Short mmCIF file of C-alpha atoms and ligand atoms in Angstrom, two decimals:
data_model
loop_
_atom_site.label_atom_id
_atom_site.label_comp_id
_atom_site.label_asym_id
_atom_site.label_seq_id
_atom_site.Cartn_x
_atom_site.Cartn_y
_atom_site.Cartn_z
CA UNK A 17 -40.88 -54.60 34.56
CA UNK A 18 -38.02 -53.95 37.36
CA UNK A 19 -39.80 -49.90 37.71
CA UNK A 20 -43.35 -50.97 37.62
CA UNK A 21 -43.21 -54.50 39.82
CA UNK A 22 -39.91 -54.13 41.64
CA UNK A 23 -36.35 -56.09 41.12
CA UNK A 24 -37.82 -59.83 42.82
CA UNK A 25 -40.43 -59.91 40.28
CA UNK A 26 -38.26 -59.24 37.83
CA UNK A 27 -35.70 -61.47 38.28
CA UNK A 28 -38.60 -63.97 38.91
CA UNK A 29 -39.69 -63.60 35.33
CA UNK A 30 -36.37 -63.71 34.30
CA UNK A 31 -36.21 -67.29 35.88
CA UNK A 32 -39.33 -68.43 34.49
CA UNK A 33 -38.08 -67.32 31.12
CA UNK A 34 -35.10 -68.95 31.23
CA UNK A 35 -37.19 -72.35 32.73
CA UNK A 36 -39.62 -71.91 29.76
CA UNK A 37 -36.44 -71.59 26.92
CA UNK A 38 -34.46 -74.80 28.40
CA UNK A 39 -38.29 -76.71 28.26
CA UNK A 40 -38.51 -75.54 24.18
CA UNK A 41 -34.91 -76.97 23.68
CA UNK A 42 -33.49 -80.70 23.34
CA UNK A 43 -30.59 -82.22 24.67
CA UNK A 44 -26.84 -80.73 23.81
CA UNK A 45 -28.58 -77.00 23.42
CA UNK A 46 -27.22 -74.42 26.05
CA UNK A 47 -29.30 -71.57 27.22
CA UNK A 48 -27.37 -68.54 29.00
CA UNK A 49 -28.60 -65.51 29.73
CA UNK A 50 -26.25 -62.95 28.25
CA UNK A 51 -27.36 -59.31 29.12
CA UNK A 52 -30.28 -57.69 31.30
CA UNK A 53 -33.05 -59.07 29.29
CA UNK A 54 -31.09 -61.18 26.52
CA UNK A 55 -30.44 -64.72 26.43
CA UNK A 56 -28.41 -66.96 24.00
CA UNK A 57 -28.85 -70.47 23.15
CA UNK A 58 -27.08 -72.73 21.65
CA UNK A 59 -28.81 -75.17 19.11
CA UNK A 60 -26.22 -78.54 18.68
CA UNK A 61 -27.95 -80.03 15.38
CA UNK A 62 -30.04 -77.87 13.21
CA UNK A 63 -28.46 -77.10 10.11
CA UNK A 64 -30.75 -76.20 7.59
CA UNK A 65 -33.14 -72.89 8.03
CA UNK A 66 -36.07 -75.05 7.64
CA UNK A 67 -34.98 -76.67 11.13
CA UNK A 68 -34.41 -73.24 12.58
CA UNK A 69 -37.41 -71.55 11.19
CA UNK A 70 -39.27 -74.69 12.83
CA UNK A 71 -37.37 -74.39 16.23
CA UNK A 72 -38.13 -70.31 16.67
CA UNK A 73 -41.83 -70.95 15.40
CA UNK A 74 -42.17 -73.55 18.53
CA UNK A 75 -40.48 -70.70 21.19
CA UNK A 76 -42.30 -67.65 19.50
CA UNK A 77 -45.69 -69.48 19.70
CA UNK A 78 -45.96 -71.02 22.84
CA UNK A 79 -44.61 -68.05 24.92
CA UNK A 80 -48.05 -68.00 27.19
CA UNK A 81 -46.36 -71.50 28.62
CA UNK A 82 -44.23 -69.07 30.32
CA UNK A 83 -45.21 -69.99 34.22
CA UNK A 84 -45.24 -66.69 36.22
CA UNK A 85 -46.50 -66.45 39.40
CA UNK A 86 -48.08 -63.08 38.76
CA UNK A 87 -50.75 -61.04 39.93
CA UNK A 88 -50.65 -58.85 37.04
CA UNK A 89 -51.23 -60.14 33.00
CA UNK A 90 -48.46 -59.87 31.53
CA UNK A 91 -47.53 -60.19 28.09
CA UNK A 92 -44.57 -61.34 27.51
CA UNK A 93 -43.10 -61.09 23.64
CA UNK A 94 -39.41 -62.38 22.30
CA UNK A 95 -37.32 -61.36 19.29
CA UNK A 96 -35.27 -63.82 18.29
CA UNK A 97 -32.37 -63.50 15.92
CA UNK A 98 -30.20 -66.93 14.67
CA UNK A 99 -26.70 -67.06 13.37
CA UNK A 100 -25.98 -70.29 11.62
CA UNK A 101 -22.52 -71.67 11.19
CA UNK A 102 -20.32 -71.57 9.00
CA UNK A 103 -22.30 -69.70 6.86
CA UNK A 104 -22.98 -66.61 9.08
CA UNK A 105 -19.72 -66.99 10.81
CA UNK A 106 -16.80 -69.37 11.65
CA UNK A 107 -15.61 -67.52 15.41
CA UNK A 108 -18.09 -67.66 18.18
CA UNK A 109 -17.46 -63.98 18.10
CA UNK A 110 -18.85 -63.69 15.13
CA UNK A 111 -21.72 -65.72 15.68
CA UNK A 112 -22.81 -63.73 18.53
CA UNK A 113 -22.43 -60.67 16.67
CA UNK A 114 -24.39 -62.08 13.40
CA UNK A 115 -27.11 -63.24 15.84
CA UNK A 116 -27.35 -60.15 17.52
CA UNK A 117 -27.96 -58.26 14.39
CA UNK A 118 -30.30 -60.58 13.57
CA UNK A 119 -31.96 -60.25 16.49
CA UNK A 120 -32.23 -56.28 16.21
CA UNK A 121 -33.93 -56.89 12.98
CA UNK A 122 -36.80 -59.49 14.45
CA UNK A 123 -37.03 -56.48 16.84
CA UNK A 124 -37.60 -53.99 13.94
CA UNK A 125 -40.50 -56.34 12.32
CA UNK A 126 -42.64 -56.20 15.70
CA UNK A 127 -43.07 -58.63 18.31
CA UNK A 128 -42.68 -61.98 18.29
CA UNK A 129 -40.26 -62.21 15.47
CA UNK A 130 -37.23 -64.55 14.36
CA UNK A 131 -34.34 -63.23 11.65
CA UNK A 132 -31.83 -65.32 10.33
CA UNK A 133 -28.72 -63.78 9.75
CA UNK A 134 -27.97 -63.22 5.89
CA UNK A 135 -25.72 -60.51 4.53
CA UNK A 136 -27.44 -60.54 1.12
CA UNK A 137 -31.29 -60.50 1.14
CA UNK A 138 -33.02 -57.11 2.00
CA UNK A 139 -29.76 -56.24 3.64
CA UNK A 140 -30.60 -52.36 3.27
CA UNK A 141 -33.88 -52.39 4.00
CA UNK A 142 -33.76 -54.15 7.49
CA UNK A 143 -30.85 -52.26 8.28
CA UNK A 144 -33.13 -48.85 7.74
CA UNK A 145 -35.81 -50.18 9.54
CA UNK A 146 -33.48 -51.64 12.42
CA UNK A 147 -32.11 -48.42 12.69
CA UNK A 148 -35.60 -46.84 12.72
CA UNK A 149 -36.59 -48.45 15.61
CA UNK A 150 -32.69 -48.10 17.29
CA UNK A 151 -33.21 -44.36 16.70
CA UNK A 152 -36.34 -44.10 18.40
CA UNK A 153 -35.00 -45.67 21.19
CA UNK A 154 -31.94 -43.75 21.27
CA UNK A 155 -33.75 -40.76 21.29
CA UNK A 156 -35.92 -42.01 24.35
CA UNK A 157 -32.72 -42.71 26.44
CA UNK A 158 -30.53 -39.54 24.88
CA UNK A 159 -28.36 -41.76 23.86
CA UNK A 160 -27.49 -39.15 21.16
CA UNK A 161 -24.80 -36.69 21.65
CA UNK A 162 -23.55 -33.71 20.12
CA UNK A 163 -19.62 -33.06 18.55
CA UNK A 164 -19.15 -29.01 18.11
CA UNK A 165 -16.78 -27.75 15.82
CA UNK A 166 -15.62 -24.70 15.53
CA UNK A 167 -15.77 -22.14 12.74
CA UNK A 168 -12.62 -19.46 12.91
CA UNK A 169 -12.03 -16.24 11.40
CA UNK A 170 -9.95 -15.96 8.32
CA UNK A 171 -8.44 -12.94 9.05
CA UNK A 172 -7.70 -13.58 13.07
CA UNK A 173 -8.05 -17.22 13.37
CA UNK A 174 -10.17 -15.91 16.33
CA UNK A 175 -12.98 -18.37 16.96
CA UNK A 176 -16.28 -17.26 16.33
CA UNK A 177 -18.97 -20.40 15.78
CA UNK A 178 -19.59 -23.62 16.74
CA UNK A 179 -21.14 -26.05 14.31
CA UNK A 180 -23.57 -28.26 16.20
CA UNK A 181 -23.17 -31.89 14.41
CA UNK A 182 -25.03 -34.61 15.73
CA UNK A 183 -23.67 -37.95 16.96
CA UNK A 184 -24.75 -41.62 17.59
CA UNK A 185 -22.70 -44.40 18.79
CA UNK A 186 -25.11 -47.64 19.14
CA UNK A 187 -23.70 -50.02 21.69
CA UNK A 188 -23.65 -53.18 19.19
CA UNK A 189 -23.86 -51.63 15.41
CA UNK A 190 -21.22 -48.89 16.87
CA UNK A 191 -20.99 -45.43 15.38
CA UNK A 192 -23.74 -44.65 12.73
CA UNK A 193 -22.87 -41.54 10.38
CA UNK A 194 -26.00 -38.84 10.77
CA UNK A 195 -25.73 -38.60 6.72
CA UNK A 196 -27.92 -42.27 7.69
CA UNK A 197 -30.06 -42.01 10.45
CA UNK A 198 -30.86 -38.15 9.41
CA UNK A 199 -32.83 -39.37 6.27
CA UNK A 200 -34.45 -42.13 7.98
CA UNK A 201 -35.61 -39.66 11.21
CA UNK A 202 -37.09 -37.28 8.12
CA UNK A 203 -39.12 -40.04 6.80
CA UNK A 204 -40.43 -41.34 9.81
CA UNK A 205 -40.97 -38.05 11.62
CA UNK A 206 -38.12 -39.11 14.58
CA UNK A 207 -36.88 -36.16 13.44
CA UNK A 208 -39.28 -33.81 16.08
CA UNK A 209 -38.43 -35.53 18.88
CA UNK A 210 -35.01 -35.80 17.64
CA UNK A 211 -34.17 -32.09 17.31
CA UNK A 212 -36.26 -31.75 20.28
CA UNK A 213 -33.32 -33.59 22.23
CA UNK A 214 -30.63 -32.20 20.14
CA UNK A 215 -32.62 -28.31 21.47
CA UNK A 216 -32.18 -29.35 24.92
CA UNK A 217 -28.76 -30.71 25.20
CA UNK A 218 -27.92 -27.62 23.52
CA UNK A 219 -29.35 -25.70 25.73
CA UNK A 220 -27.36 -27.67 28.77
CA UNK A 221 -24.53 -27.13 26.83
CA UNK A 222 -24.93 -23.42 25.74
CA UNK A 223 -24.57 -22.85 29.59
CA UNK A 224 -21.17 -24.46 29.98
CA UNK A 225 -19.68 -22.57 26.93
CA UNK A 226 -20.96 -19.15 28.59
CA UNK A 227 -18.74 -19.85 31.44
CA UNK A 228 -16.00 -18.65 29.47
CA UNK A 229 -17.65 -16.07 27.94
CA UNK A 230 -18.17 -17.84 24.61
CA UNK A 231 -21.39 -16.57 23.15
CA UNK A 232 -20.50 -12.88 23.76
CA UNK A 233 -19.47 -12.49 20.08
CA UNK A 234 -19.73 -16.44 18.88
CA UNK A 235 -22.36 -18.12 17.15
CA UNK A 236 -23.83 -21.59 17.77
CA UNK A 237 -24.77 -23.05 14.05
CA UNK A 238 -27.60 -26.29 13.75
CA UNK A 239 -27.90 -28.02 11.03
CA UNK A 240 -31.99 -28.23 9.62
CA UNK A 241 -33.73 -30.77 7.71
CA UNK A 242 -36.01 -28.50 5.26
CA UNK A 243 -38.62 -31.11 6.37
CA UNK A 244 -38.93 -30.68 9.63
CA UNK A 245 -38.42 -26.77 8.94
CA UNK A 246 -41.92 -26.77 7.71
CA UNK A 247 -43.83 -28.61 10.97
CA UNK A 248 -45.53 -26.22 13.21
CA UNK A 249 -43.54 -27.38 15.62
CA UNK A 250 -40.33 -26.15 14.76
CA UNK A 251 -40.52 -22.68 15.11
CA UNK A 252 -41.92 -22.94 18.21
CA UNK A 253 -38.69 -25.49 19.71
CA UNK A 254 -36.79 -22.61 18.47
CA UNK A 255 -38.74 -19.95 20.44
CA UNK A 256 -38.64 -22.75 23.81
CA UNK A 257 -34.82 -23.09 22.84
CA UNK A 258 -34.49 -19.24 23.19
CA UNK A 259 -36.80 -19.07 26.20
CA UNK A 260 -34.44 -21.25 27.89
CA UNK A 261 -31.76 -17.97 27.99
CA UNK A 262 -29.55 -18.81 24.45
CA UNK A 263 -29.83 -15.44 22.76
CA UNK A 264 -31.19 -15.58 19.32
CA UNK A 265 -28.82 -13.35 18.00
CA UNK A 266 -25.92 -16.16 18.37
CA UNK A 267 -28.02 -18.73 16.67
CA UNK A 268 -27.79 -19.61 13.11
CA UNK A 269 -29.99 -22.28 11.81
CA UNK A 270 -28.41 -24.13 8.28
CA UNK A 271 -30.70 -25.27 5.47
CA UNK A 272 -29.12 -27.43 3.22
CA UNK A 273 -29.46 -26.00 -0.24
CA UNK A 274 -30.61 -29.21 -2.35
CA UNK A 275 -33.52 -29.20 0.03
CA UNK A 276 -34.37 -25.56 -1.42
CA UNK A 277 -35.74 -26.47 -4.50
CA UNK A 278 -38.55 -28.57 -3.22
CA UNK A 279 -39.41 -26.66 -0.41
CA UNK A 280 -39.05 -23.41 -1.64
CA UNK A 281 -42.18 -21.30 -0.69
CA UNK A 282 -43.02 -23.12 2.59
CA UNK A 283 -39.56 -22.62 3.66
CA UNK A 284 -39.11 -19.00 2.68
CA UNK A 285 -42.37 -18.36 4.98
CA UNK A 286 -40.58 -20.19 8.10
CA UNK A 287 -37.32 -18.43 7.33
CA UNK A 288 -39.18 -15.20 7.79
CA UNK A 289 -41.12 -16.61 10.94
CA UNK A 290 -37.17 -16.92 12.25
CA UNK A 291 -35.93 -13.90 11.29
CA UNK A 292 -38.84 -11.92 13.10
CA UNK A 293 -37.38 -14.07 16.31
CA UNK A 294 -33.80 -12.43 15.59
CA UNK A 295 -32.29 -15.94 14.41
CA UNK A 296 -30.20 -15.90 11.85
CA UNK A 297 -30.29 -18.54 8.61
CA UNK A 298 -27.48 -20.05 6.10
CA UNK A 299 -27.74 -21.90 3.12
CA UNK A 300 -25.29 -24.84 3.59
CA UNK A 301 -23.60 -27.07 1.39
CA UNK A 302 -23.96 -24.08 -1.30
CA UNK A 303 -23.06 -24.69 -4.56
CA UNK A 304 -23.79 -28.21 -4.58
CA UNK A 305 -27.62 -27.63 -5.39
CA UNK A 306 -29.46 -25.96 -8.03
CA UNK A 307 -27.79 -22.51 -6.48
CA UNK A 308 -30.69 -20.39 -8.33
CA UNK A 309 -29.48 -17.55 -7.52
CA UNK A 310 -32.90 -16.53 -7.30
CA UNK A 311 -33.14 -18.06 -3.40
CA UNK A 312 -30.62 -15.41 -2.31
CA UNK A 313 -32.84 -12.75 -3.45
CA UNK A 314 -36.13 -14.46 -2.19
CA UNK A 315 -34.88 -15.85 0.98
CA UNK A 316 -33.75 -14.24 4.60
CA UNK A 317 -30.50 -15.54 4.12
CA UNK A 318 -27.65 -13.97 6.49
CA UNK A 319 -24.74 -16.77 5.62
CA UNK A 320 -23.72 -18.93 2.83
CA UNK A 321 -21.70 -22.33 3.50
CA UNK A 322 -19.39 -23.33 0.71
CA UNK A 323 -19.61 -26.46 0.34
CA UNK A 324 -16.43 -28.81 1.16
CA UNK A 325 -16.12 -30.11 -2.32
CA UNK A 326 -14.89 -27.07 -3.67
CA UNK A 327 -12.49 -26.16 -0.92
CA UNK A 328 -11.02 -30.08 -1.52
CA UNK A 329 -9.26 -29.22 -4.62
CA UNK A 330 -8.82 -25.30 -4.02
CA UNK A 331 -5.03 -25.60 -5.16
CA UNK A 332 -5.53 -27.64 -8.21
CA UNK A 333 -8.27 -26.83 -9.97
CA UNK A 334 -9.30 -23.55 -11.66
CA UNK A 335 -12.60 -24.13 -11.93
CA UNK A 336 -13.24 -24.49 -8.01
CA UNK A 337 -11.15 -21.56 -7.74
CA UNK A 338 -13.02 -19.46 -9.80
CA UNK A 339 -16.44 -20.65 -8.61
CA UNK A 340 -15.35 -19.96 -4.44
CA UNK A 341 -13.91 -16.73 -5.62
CA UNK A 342 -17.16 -15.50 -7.55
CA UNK A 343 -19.41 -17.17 -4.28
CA UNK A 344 -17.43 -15.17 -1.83
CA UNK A 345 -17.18 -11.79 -4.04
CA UNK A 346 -20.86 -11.87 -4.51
CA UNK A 347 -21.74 -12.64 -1.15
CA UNK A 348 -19.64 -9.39 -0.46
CA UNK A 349 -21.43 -7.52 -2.53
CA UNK A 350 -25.13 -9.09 -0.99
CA UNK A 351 -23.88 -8.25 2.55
CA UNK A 352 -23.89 -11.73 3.50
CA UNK A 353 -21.59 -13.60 5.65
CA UNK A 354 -19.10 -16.51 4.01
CA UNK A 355 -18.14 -20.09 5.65
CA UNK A 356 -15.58 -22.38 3.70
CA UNK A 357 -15.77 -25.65 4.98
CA UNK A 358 -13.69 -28.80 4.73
CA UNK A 359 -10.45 -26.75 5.00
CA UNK A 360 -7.96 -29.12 5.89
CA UNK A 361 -4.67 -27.71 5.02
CA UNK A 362 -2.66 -24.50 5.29
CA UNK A 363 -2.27 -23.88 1.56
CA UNK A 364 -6.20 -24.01 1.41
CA UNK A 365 -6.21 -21.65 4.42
CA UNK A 366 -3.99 -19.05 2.92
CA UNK A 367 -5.96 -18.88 -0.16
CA UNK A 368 -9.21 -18.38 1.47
CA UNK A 369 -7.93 -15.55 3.62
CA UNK A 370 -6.23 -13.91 0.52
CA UNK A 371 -9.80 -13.69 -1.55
CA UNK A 372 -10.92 -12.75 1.64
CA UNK A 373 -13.52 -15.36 2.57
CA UNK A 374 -14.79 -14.61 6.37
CA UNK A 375 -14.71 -17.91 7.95
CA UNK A 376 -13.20 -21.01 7.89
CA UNK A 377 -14.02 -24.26 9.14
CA UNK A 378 -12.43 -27.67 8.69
CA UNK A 379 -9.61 -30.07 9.98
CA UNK A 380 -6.96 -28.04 9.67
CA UNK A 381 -8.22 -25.49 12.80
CA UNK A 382 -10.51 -28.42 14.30
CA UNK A 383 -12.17 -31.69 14.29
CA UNK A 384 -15.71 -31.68 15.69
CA UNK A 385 -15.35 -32.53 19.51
CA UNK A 386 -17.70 -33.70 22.61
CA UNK A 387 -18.53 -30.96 24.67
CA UNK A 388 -15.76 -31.11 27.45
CA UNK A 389 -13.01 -31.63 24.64
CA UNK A 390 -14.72 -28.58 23.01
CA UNK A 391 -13.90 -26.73 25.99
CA UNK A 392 -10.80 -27.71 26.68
CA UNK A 393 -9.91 -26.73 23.04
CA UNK A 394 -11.73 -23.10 23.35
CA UNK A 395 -9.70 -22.57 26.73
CA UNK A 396 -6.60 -23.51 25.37
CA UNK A 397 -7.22 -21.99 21.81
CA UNK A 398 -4.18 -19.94 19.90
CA UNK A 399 -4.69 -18.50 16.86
CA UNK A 400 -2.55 -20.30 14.31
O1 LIG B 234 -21.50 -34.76 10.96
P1 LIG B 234 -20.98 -35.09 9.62
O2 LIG B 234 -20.14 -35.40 10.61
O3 LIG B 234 -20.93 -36.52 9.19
O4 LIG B 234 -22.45 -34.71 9.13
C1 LIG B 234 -23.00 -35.31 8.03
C2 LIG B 234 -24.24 -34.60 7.60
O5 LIG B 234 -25.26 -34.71 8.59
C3 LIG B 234 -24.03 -33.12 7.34
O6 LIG B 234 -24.59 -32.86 6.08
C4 LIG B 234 -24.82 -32.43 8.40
O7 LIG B 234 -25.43 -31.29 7.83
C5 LIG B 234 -25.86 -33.47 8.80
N1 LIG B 234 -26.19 -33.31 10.22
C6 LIG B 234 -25.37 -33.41 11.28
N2 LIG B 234 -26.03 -33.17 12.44
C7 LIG B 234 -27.32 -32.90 12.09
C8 LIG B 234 -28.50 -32.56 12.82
O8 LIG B 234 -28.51 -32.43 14.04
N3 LIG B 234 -29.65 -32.34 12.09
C9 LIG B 234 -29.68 -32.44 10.75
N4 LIG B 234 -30.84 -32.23 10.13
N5 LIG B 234 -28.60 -32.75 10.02
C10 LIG B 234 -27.42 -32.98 10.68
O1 LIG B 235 -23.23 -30.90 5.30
P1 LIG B 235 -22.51 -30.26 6.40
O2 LIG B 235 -21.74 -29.12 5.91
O3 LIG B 235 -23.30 -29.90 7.59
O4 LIG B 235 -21.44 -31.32 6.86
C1 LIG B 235 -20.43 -31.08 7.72
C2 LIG B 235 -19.61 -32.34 7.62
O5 LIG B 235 -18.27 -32.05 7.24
C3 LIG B 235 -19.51 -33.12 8.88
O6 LIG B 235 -19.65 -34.44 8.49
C4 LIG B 235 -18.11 -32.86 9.36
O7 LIG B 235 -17.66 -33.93 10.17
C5 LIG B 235 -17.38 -32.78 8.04
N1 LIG B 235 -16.10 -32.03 8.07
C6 LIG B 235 -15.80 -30.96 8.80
N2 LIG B 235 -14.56 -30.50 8.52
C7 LIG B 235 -14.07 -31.31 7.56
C8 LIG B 235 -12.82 -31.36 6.85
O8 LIG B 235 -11.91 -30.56 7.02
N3 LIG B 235 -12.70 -32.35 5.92
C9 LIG B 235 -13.69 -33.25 5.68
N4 LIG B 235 -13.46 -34.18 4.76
N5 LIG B 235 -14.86 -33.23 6.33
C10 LIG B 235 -15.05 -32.28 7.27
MN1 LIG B 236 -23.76 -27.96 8.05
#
């Protein structure tokens, strides 16, 4: 509204909304406007949902009452989310933050919606599609970020990768874990635009880490979804990613392995498509899947992850012992490259380097970091 009609006309409508809420409401109810286009109200007697539900159907339905002098047509639409006390909260904090969630989810079900906050009923599902719509709008304003972490040599502790892990911190539901908005971008295809962001910043990025040098002999590792691996359109982001001057040959795309078994043939074609463009490929999270050996023969597979679960309880349990031993001996013998992650202390460390794994990755060198504590870290680095 403020880009296409200017900031009076905006604030205009933001009058006439405000008018048009105090005209739905009844004596003792507050209305306060409480961000750029958000506005809270206070209801003093309803307490049953019935009285709510009846209160929200009255706003929702008689938004065209909204006077505004306007050349234009304008349609306007509200989401309106309710927190009712005690039962959603006893703090006005918490109220706010109850109705706000709420609110997100009338947003998720379209326009012209009203939520009231309970934990229990379709708690999951709203969330999923709340964050569906969250993501989409993330992605719009790159609101998503990326944390690097680096991947170190067993033998020299020299670094020699970057892990590219994506990150989203929403400004009211706070940090949300990839492991959850990853599976919902697959299933609603927000993954494409999504790793067409996550491409772009990398190639910003790629830039600043060449300044020292980095990517002379270091790799830059993404993480895949085997769905989006078989779009058209992924091969050729990686081709526009490449075109924009980061060198294939220090790119390594990871596929997780569970995602193998479903995918298997499609996948092995792309693989190929990205090993014709010089990119190199690792199966991640190995171990934890069907690990058929079979893929390592079939596939164009340069690097196998071990999978963190296995490096947890290196020290005290034979049986991941013997399984990291025999993944890293026949790797050896394939010619492939090895990556232990999740190594978080020194005792795990030495072990790794004594069976002679090639690369390391985990807490104990490194957290994953934003870009300018990623740099800091590389400038700074010592070998342990
Ligand atoms: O980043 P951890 O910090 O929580 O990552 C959790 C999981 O999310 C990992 O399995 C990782 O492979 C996956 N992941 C992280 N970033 C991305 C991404 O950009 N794309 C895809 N497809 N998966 C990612
Ligand atoms: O599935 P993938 O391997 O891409 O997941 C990488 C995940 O492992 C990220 O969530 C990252 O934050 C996490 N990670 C990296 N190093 C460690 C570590 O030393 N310990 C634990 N527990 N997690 C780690
Ligand atoms: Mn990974």
């Amino acid at each position: 509204m403020n880009d296409a009609l200017g900031h009076d006309r905006g604030d205009e409508l933001l009058i006439s909304i405000a008018e048009y809420l105090q005209s739905s409401l009844q004596e003792g109810d507050y209305v306060a406007r409480t961000g750029g286009d958000e506005f809270s109200i206070v209801l003093k007697t309803p307490s049953s949902k019935k009285e709510v539900a009846t209160i929200a159907t009255k706003i929702i339905s008689n938004t065209k009452n909204i006077q505004f002098n306007q050349h234009h047509k304008l349609s306007i639409t509200l989401s309106l989310g309710f927190a009712l006390y005690p039962h959603a909260g006893k703090t006005p904090n918490q109220l706010i933050r109850h109705a706000d969630l709420a609110m997100f989810q009338a947003k998720a079900k379209g326009k012209n919606q009203f939520v009231i906050f309970n934990e229990h009923i379709h708690a999951q599902k709203q969330r999923e599609n709340l964050l569906e719509v969250e993501l989409g709008r993330a992605i719009e304003t790159k609101a998503l970020s990326i944390a690097y972490q680096p991947i170190v040599c067993a033998r020299s502790q020299k670094i020699k990768g970057l892990e590219v892990l994506s990150r989203w911190t929403h400004e009211k539901l706070g940090e949300i874990p990839p492991s959850e908005y990853i599976p919902i971008a697959e299933k609603s295809q927000l993954i494409i635009p999504l790793t067409k962001l996550l491409f772009e910043q990398i190639a910003d990025d790629y830039q600043k880490f060449n300044t020292l040098s980095f990517f002379d002999d270091a790799f830059i590792t993404i993480n895949i979804s085997a769905k989006h691996l078989q779009n058209t359109s992924f091969v050729t982001g990686v081709k526009k990613l490449i075109d924009t001057g980061v060198r294939a040959e220090s790119l390594i795309l990871e596929v997780t392995e569970s995602a193998l078994v479903e995918y298997l043939e499609v996948i092995q074609a792309k693989l190929y498509d990205l090993q014709l463009l010089k990119v190199r490929t690792a199966i991640d999270d190995f171990g934890t899947g069907y690990s058929s050996l079979q893929y390592l023969k079939d596939l164009p597979v340069q690097v196998l992850k071990i999978d963190q679960t296995f490096v947890a309880e290196l020290c005290q349990n034979k049986y991941n012992e013997a399984i990291v031993k025999s993944v890293v001996s026949l790797a050896q013998t394939l010619g492939l490259k090895v990556i232990a992650e999740g190594v978080e202390t020194k005792e795990q460390f030495e072990y790794l380097k004594n069976i002679h794994c090639d690369m390391l990755q985990g807490y104990y060198f490194a957290r994953p970091m934003y870009l300018k504590d990623c740099l800091e870290f590389i400038r700074k680095y010592q070998p342990k």
